[in-house]
Short mmCIF file of C-alpha atoms (C1' of nucleotides) in Angstrom, two decimals:
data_model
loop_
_atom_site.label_atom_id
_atom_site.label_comp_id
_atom_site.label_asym_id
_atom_site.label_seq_id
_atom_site.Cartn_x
_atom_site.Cartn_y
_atom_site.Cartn_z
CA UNK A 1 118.37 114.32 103.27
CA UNK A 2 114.82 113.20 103.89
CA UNK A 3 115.03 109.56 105.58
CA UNK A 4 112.08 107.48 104.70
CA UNK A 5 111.13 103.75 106.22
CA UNK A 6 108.87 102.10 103.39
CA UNK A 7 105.88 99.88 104.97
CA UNK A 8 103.97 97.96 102.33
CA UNK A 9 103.25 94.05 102.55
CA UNK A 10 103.92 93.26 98.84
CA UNK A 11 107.54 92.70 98.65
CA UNK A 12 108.11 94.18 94.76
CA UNK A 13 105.87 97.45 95.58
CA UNK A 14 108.06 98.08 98.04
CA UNK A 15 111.19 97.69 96.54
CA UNK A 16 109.89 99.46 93.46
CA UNK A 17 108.66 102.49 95.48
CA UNK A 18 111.80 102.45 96.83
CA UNK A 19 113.64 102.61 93.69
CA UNK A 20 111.47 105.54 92.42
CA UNK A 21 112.41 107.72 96.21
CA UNK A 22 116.05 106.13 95.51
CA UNK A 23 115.80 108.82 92.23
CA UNK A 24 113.98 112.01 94.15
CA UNK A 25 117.04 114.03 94.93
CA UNK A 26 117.07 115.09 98.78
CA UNK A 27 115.07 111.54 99.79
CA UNK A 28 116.72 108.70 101.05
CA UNK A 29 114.72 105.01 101.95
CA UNK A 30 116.50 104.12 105.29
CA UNK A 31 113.96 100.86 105.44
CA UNK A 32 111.70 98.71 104.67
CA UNK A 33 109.49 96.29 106.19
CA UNK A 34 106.24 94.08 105.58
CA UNK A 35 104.39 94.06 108.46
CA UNK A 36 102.76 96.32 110.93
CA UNK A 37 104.14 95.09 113.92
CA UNK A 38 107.49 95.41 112.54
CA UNK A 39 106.93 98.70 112.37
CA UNK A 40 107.40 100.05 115.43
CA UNK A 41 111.29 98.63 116.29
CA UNK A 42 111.69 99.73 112.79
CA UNK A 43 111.22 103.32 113.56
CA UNK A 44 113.43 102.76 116.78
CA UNK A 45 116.17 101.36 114.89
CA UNK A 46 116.00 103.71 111.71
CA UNK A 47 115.34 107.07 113.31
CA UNK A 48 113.53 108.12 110.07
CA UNK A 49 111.88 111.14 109.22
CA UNK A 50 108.69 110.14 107.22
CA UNK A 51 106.85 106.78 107.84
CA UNK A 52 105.03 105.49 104.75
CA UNK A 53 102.53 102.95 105.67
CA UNK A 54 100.59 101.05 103.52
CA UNK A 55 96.85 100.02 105.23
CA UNK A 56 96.27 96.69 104.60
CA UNK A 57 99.10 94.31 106.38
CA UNK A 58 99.67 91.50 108.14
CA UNK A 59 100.30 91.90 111.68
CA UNK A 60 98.54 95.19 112.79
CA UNK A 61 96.74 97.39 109.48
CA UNK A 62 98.40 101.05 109.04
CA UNK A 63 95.95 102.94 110.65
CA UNK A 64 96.55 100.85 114.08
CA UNK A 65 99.96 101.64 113.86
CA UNK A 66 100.44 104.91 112.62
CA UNK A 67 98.15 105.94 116.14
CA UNK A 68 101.12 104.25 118.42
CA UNK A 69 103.47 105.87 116.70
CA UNK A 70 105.47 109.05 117.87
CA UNK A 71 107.97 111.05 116.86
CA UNK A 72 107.97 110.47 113.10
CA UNK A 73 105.68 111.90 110.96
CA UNK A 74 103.38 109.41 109.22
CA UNK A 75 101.99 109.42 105.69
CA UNK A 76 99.05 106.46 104.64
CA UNK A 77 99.97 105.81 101.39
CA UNK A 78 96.86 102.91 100.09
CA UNK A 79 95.40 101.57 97.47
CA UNK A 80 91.88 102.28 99.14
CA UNK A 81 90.31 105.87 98.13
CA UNK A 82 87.63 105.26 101.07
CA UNK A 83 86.80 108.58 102.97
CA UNK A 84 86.03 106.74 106.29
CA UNK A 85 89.78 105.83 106.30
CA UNK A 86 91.04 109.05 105.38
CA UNK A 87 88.96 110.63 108.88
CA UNK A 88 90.33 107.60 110.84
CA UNK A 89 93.59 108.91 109.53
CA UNK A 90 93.13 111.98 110.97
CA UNK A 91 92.20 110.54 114.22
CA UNK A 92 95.27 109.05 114.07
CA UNK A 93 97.07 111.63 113.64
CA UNK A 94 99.19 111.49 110.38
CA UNK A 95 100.88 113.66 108.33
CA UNK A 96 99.45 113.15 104.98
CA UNK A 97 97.46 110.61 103.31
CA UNK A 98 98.21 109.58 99.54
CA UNK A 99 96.50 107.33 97.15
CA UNK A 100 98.52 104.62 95.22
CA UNK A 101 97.56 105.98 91.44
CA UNK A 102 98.85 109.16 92.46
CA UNK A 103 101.83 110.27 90.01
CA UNK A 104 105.32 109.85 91.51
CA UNK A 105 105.75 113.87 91.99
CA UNK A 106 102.67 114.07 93.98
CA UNK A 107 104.12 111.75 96.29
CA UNK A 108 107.69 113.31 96.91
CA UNK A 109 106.46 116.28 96.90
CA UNK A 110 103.57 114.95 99.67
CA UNK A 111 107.28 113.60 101.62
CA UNK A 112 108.58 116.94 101.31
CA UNK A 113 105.88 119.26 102.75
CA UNK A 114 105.28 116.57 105.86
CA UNK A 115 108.51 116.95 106.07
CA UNK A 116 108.59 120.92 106.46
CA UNK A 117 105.63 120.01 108.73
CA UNK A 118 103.08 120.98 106.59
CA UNK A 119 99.78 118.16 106.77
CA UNK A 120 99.07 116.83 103.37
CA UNK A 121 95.64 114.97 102.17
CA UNK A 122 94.19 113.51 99.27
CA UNK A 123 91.62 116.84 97.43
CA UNK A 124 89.07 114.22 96.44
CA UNK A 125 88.70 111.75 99.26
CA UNK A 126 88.89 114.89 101.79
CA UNK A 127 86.01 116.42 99.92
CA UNK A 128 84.06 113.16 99.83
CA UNK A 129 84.92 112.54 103.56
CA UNK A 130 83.30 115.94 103.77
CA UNK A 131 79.97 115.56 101.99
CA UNK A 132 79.48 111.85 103.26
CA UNK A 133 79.69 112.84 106.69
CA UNK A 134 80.91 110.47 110.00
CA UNK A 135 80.03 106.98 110.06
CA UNK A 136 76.47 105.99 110.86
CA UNK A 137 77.20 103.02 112.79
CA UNK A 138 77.04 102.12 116.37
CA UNK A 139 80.17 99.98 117.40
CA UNK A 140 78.31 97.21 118.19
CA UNK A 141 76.66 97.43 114.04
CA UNK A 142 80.22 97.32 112.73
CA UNK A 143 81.39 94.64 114.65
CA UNK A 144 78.60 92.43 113.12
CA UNK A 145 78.63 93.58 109.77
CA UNK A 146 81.99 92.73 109.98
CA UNK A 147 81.61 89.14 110.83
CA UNK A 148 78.75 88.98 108.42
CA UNK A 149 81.18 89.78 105.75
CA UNK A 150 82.94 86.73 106.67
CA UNK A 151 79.66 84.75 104.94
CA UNK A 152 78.53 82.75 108.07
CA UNK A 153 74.89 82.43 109.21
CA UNK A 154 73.29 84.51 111.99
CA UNK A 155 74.12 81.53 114.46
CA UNK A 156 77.81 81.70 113.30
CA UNK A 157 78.17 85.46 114.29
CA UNK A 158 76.28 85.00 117.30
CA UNK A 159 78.71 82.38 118.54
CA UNK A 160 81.37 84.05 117.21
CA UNK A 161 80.50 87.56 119.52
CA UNK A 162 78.94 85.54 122.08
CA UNK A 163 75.30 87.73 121.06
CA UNK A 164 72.14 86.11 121.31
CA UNK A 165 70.74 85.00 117.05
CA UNK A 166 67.91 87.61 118.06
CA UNK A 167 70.25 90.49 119.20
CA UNK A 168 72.71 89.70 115.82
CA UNK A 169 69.19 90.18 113.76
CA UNK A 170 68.50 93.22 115.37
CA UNK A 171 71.68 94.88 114.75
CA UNK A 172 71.91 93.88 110.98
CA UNK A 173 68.75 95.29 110.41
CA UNK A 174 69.45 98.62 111.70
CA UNK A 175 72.61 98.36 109.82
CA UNK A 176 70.76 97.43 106.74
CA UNK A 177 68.37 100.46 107.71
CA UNK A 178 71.14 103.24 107.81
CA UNK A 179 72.79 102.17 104.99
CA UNK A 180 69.82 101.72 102.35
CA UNK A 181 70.69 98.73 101.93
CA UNK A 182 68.25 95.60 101.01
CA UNK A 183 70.11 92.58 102.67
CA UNK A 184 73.25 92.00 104.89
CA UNK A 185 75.53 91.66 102.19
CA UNK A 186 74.64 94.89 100.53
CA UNK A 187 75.15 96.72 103.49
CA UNK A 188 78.58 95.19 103.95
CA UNK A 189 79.33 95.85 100.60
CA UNK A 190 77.95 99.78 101.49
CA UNK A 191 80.23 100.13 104.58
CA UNK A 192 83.18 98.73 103.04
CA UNK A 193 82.89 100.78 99.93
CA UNK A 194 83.48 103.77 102.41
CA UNK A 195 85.91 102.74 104.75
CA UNK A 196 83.25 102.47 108.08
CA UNK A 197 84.18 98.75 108.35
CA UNK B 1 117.61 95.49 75.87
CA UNK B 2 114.84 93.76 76.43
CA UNK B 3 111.85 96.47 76.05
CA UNK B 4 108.63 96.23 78.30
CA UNK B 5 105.56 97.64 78.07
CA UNK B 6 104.16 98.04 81.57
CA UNK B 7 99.99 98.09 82.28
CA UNK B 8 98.79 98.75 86.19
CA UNK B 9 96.11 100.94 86.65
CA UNK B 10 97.65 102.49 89.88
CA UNK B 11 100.35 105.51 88.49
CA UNK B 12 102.13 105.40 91.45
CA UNK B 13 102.44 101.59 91.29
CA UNK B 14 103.30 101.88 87.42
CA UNK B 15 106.07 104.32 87.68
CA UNK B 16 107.85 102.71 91.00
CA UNK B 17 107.82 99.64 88.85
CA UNK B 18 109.32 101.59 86.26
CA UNK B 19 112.10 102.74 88.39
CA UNK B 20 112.75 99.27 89.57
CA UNK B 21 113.02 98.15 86.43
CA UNK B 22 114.97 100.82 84.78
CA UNK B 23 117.73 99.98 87.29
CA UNK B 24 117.70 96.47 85.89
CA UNK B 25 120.57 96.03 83.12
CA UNK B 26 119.43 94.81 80.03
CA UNK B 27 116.00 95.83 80.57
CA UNK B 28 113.50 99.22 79.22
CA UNK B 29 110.67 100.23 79.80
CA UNK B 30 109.40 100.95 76.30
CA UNK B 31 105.91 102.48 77.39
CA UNK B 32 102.89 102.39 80.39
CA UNK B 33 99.46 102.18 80.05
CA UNK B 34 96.55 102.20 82.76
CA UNK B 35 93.76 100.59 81.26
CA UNK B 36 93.03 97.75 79.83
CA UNK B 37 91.40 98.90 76.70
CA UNK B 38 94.72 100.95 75.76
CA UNK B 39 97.34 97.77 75.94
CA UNK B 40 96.64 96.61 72.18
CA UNK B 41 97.13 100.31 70.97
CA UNK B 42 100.05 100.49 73.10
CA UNK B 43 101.83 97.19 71.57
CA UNK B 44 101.36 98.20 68.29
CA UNK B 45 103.12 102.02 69.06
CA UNK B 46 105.94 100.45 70.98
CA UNK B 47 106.29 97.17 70.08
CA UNK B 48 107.90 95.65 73.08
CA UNK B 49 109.84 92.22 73.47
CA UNK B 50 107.74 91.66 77.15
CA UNK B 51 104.47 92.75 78.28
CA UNK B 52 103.23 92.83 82.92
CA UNK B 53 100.23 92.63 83.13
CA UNK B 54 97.87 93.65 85.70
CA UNK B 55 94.61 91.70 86.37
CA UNK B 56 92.23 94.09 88.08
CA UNK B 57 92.01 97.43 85.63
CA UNK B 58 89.63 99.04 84.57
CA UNK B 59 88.44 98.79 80.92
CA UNK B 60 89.13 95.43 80.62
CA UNK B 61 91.11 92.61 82.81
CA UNK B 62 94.23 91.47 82.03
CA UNK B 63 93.19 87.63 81.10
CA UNK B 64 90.90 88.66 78.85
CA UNK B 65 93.59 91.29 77.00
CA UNK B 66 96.17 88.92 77.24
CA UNK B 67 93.73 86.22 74.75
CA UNK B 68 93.52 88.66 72.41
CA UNK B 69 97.34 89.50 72.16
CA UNK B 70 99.46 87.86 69.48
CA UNK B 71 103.39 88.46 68.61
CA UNK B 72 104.25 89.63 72.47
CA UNK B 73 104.86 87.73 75.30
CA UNK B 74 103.37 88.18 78.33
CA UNK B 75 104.02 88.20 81.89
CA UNK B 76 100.72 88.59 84.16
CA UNK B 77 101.93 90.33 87.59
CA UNK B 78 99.26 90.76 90.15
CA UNK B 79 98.57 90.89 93.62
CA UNK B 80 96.01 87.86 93.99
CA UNK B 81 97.68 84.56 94.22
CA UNK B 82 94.55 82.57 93.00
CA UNK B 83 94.91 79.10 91.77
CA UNK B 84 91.87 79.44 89.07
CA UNK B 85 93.68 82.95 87.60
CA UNK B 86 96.82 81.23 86.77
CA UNK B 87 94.96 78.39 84.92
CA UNK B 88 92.90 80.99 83.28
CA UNK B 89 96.28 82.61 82.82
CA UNK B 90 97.67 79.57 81.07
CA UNK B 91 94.72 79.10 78.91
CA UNK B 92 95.20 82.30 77.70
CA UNK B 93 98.48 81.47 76.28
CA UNK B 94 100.52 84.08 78.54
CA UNK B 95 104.24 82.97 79.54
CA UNK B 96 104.57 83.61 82.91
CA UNK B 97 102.83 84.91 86.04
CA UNK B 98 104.73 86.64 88.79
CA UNK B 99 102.51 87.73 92.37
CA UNK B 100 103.27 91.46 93.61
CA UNK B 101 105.08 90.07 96.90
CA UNK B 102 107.70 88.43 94.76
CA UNK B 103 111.54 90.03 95.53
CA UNK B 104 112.33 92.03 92.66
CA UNK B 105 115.24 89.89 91.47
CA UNK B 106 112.57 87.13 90.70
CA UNK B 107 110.70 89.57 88.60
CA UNK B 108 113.59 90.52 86.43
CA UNK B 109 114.90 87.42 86.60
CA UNK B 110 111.10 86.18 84.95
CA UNK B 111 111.46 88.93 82.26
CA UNK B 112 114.69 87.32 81.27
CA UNK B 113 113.77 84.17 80.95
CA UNK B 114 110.48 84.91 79.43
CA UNK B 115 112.40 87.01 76.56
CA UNK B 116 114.64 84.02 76.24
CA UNK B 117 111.55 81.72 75.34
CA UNK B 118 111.03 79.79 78.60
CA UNK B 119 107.74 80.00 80.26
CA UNK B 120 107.94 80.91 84.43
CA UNK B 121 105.17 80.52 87.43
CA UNK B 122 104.72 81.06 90.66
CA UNK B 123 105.68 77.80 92.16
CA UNK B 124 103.80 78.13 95.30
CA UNK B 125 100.60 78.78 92.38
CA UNK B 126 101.06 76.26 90.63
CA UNK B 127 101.03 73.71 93.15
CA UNK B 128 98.00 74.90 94.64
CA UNK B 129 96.32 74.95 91.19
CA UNK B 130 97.49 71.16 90.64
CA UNK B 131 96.11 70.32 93.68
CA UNK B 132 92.16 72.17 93.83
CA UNK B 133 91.97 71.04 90.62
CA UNK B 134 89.84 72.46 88.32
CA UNK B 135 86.59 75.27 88.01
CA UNK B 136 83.95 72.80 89.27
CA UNK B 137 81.27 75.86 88.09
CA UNK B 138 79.28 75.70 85.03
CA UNK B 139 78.97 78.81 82.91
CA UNK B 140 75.94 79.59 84.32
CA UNK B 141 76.32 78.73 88.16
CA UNK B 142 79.45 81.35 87.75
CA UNK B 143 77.38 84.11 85.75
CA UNK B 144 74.66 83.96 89.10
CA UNK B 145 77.38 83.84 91.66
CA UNK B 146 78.67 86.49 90.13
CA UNK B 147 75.66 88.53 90.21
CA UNK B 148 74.84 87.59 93.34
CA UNK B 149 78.28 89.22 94.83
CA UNK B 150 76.63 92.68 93.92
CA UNK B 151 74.42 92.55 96.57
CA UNK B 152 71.15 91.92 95.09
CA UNK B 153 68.01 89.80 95.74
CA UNK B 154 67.47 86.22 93.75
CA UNK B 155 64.72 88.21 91.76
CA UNK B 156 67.31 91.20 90.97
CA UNK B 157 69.30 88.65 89.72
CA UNK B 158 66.55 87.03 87.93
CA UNK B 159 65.97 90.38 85.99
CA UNK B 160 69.40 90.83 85.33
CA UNK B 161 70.14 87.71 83.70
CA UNK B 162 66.87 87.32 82.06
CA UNK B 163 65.98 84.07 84.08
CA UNK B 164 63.29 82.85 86.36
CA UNK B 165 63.76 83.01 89.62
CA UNK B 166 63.83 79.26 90.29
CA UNK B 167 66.58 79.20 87.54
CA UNK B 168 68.63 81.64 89.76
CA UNK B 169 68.05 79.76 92.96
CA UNK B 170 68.62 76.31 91.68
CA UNK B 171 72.07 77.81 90.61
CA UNK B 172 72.92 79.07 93.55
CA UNK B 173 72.18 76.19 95.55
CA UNK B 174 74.02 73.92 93.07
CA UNK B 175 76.71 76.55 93.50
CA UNK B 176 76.67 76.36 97.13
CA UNK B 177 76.78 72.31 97.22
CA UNK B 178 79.73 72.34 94.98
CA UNK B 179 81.57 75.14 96.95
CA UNK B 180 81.08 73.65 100.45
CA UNK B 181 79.26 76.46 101.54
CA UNK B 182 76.11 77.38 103.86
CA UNK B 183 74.48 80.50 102.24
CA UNK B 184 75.59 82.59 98.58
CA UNK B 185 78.06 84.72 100.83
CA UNK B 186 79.75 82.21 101.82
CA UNK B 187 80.07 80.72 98.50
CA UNK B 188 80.60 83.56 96.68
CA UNK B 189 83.87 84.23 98.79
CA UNK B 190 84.82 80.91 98.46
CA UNK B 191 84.77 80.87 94.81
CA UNK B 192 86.53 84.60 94.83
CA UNK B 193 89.42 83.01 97.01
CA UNK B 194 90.11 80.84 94.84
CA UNK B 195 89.42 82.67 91.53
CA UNK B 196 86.79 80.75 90.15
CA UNK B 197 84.80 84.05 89.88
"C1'" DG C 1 68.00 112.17 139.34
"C1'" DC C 2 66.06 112.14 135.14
"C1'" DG C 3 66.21 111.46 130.42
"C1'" DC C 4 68.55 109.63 126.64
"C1'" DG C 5 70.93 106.57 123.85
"C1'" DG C 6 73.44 102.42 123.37
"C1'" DA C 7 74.01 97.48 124.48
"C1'" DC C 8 71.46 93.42 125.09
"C1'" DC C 9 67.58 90.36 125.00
"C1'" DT C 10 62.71 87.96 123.69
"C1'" DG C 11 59.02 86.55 120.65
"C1'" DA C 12 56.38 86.61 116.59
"C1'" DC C 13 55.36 87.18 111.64
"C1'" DG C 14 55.90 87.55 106.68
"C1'" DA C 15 59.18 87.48 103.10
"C1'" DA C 16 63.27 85.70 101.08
"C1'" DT C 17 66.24 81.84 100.64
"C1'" DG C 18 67.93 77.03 100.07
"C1'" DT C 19 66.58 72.24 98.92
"C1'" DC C 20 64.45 68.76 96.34
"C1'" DA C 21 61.94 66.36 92.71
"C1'" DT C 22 60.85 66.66 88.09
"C1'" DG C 23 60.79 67.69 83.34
"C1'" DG C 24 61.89 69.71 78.78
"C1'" DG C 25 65.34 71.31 75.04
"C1'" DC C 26 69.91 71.46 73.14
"C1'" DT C 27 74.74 69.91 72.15
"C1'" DG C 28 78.80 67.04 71.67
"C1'" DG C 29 81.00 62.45 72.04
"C1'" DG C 30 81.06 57.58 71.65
"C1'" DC D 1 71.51 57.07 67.78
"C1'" DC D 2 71.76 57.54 72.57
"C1'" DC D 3 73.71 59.29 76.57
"C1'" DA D 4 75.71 62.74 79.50
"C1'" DG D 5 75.96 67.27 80.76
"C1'" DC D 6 74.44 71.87 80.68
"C1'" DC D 7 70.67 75.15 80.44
"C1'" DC D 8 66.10 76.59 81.78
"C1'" DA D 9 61.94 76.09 84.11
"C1'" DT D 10 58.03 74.84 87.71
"C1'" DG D 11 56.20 73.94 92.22
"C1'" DA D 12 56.37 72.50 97.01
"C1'" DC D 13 58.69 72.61 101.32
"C1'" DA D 14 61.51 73.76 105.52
"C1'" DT D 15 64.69 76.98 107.02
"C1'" DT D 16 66.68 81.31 107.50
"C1'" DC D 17 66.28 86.31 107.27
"C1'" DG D 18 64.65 90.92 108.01
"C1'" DT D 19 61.29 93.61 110.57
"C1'" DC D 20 58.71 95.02 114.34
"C1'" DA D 21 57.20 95.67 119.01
"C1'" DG D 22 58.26 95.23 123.06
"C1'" DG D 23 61.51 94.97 127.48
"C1'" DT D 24 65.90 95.34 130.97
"C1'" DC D 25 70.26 97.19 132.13
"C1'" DC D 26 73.97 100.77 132.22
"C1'" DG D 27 76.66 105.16 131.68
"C1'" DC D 28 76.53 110.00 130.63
"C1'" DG D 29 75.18 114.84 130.52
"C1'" DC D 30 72.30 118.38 132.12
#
DNA sequence: GCGCGGACCTGACGAATGTCATGGGCTGGG
DNA sequence: CCCAGCCCATGACATTCGTCAGGTCCGCGC
C-alpha cells in the first residue's frame, strides 16, 4: 500500500483527488492538508510515502516546501505548465512533477514509479524547459518585476525594496530588455508566463 | 439519480470530481466535457438533470455557455470567488454557484437542492456582491481595460479596437478614477479582483 | 591582484501616459 | 422634446516611464 498525504489549498480538489487515489488499487490517501506550512508536521505525523503538493498555497508555495522536505518523496502536482517551475522543481529535488489536466492513470501511475524510485516529469514542459533555457534574470530584476506586478508606481516599489526610483528604473529596463518586452507590464506578463517570477 | 454533466478543462480535475461524485448516493455522472464549445453538444447527447460549470476554459467561458443553455440547470463551480462573476452568474439565469474550496458535502448537498428547484450561492459571495455593488465600467472603459491587461501600448490598443488614441486614454483614465487606482496596472487588477473584467 | 559581473546610485532626455476641457452624435426614458 | 448617459474624438498639459551614459562598491575566480 502506497500512502499518499494530499496538499492542495482548494478544499473540493482535494477531497476529489482523493476520492479518485481512494479507487487506484495499491494507493491509500493517509492526509490531507491546505497549507504549506502544514505540511511539514503533516509528513511527521503521517509517515507517508509520496507527498503531492500543489504550488500555489497559502502559507509557504510547494516549491518552498517540497526543498525542506526529507524523507518522502515529493511529486508537484499544478495547474501551472510553466518550465521555469518545473527546473526549480528539480532544484528542489522532487520526485516527479505532474500537470493538473493530466488523465487520472498518468497520475497513479506517476505515484507508482516515484514510488519504485524512479523520477517522473511532465514530456512537454521538460522539453520546453529545455529549449527555453535558465532564467535570464538577475535576482535583483525578479524581485522588482515582482513588485511591479503588484501595479504600484516606480516610487511604490522603491519604498517598498528600500531602492532608490532611479535604481528601480534601471532594473525594469533591463528586465524589459531581456525579455522583449515593450513596457513593465509586458515583461511581467513574459516572466510569469514561464515560471521565472 | 440525479445525472450531471461535468465541464472543467483540467482532466485530472474533471475525473477526481467524478470520483467524488460517483461516491455520492443519488448522484451520476452522465458525461464530461473540457471545453466550452462542446457543453451544448454534450447536453443534448446526455441530457442531464444538473450541469458544473467551470468559468475559465478554453473555447468559450462558462457565463457565456451558461446564457445560451435552456432546459438544464446549472451549477457554476470555479475557483475565483469574484463578486462581479456571481452577478454575471445570476444574470445568466444559472441556479447556483459553488467556489472550488467548498467541502464536498456542500457541493453535493448544492446539486441536491438545485435538482429539487431551489437556487444556492456562496454566502460569503453574495454578501460581498451586495455590498461592492455593481460594475461601475461602461462597455467601453471594460473593452480598453481589457486590452490593456495584454500588455500593450495605448496606440496598440488604439489599433486593436479601431479607436483614436485619445479615445483609449480618456478610457483608461476614466477607468482608473472609477477603480481607485494610480496607473492601468493597478486598475486593471483591481477590476480582475473583483471580476469586473 | 586584477578583471568581471552584479548590486546600487545619479542625472538627463525623449517618449509614453494620465488629466482636463471641450465638443459632437446617438439612444432611451420621462 | 429634452435630458442624461454612453461613445468617440481633439488638443494641451504635467507627470511618469523607459533609455542611456556615466559612476562607486563588493565578492569571486583565475
Amino acid at each position: 500500500m502506497i500512502r499518499i498525504l494530499l496538499a492542495d489549498d482548494q478544499h473540493l480538489v482535494r477531497e476529489a483527488l482523493a476520492a479518485l487515489l481512494g479507487l487506484e488499487p495499491g494507493i491509500e490517501v493517509a492526509g490531507q492538508v491546505g497549507r504549506g506550512d502544514e505540511v511539514a508536521a503533516a509528513v511527521a505525523a503521517t509517515r507517508p510515502d509520496v507527498v503531492l503538493l500543489d504550488i500555489e498555497m497559502p502559507g509557504g508555495d510547494g516549491l518552498t516546501v517540497a526543498a525542506g522536505l526529507t524523507g518522502v518523496r515529493v511529486i508537484i502536482l499544478t495547474t501551472f505548465g510553466r518550465p521555469g517551475y518545473l527546473r526549480r522543481a528539480m532544484d528542489a529535488g522532487v520526485a516527479g512533477y505532474v500537470v493538473k489536466d493530466a488523465r487520472a492513470g498518468e497520475l497513479a501511475d506517476a505515484i507508482r514509479r516515484v514510488h519504485a524510485g524512479e523520477r517522473v516529469f511532465d514530456r512537454k514542459l521538460a522539453a520546453a524547459s529545455l529549449s527555453e533555457g535558465a532564467n535570464p534574470l538577475t535576482g535583483r530584476e525578479r524581485d522588482v518585476l515582482r513588485a511591479a506586478t503588484e501595479g504600484g508606481t516606480i516610487a511604490d516599489i522603491a519604498r517598498r525594496l528600500y531602492l532608490s526610483d532611479g535604481t528601480v528604473r534601471n532594473y525594469l529596463s533591463s528586465a524589459i530588455g531581456k525579455l522583449g518586452a515593450r513596457n513593465r507590464a509586458e515583461a511581467a506578463r513574459a516572466a510569469e508566463a514561464k515560471g521565472w517570477l
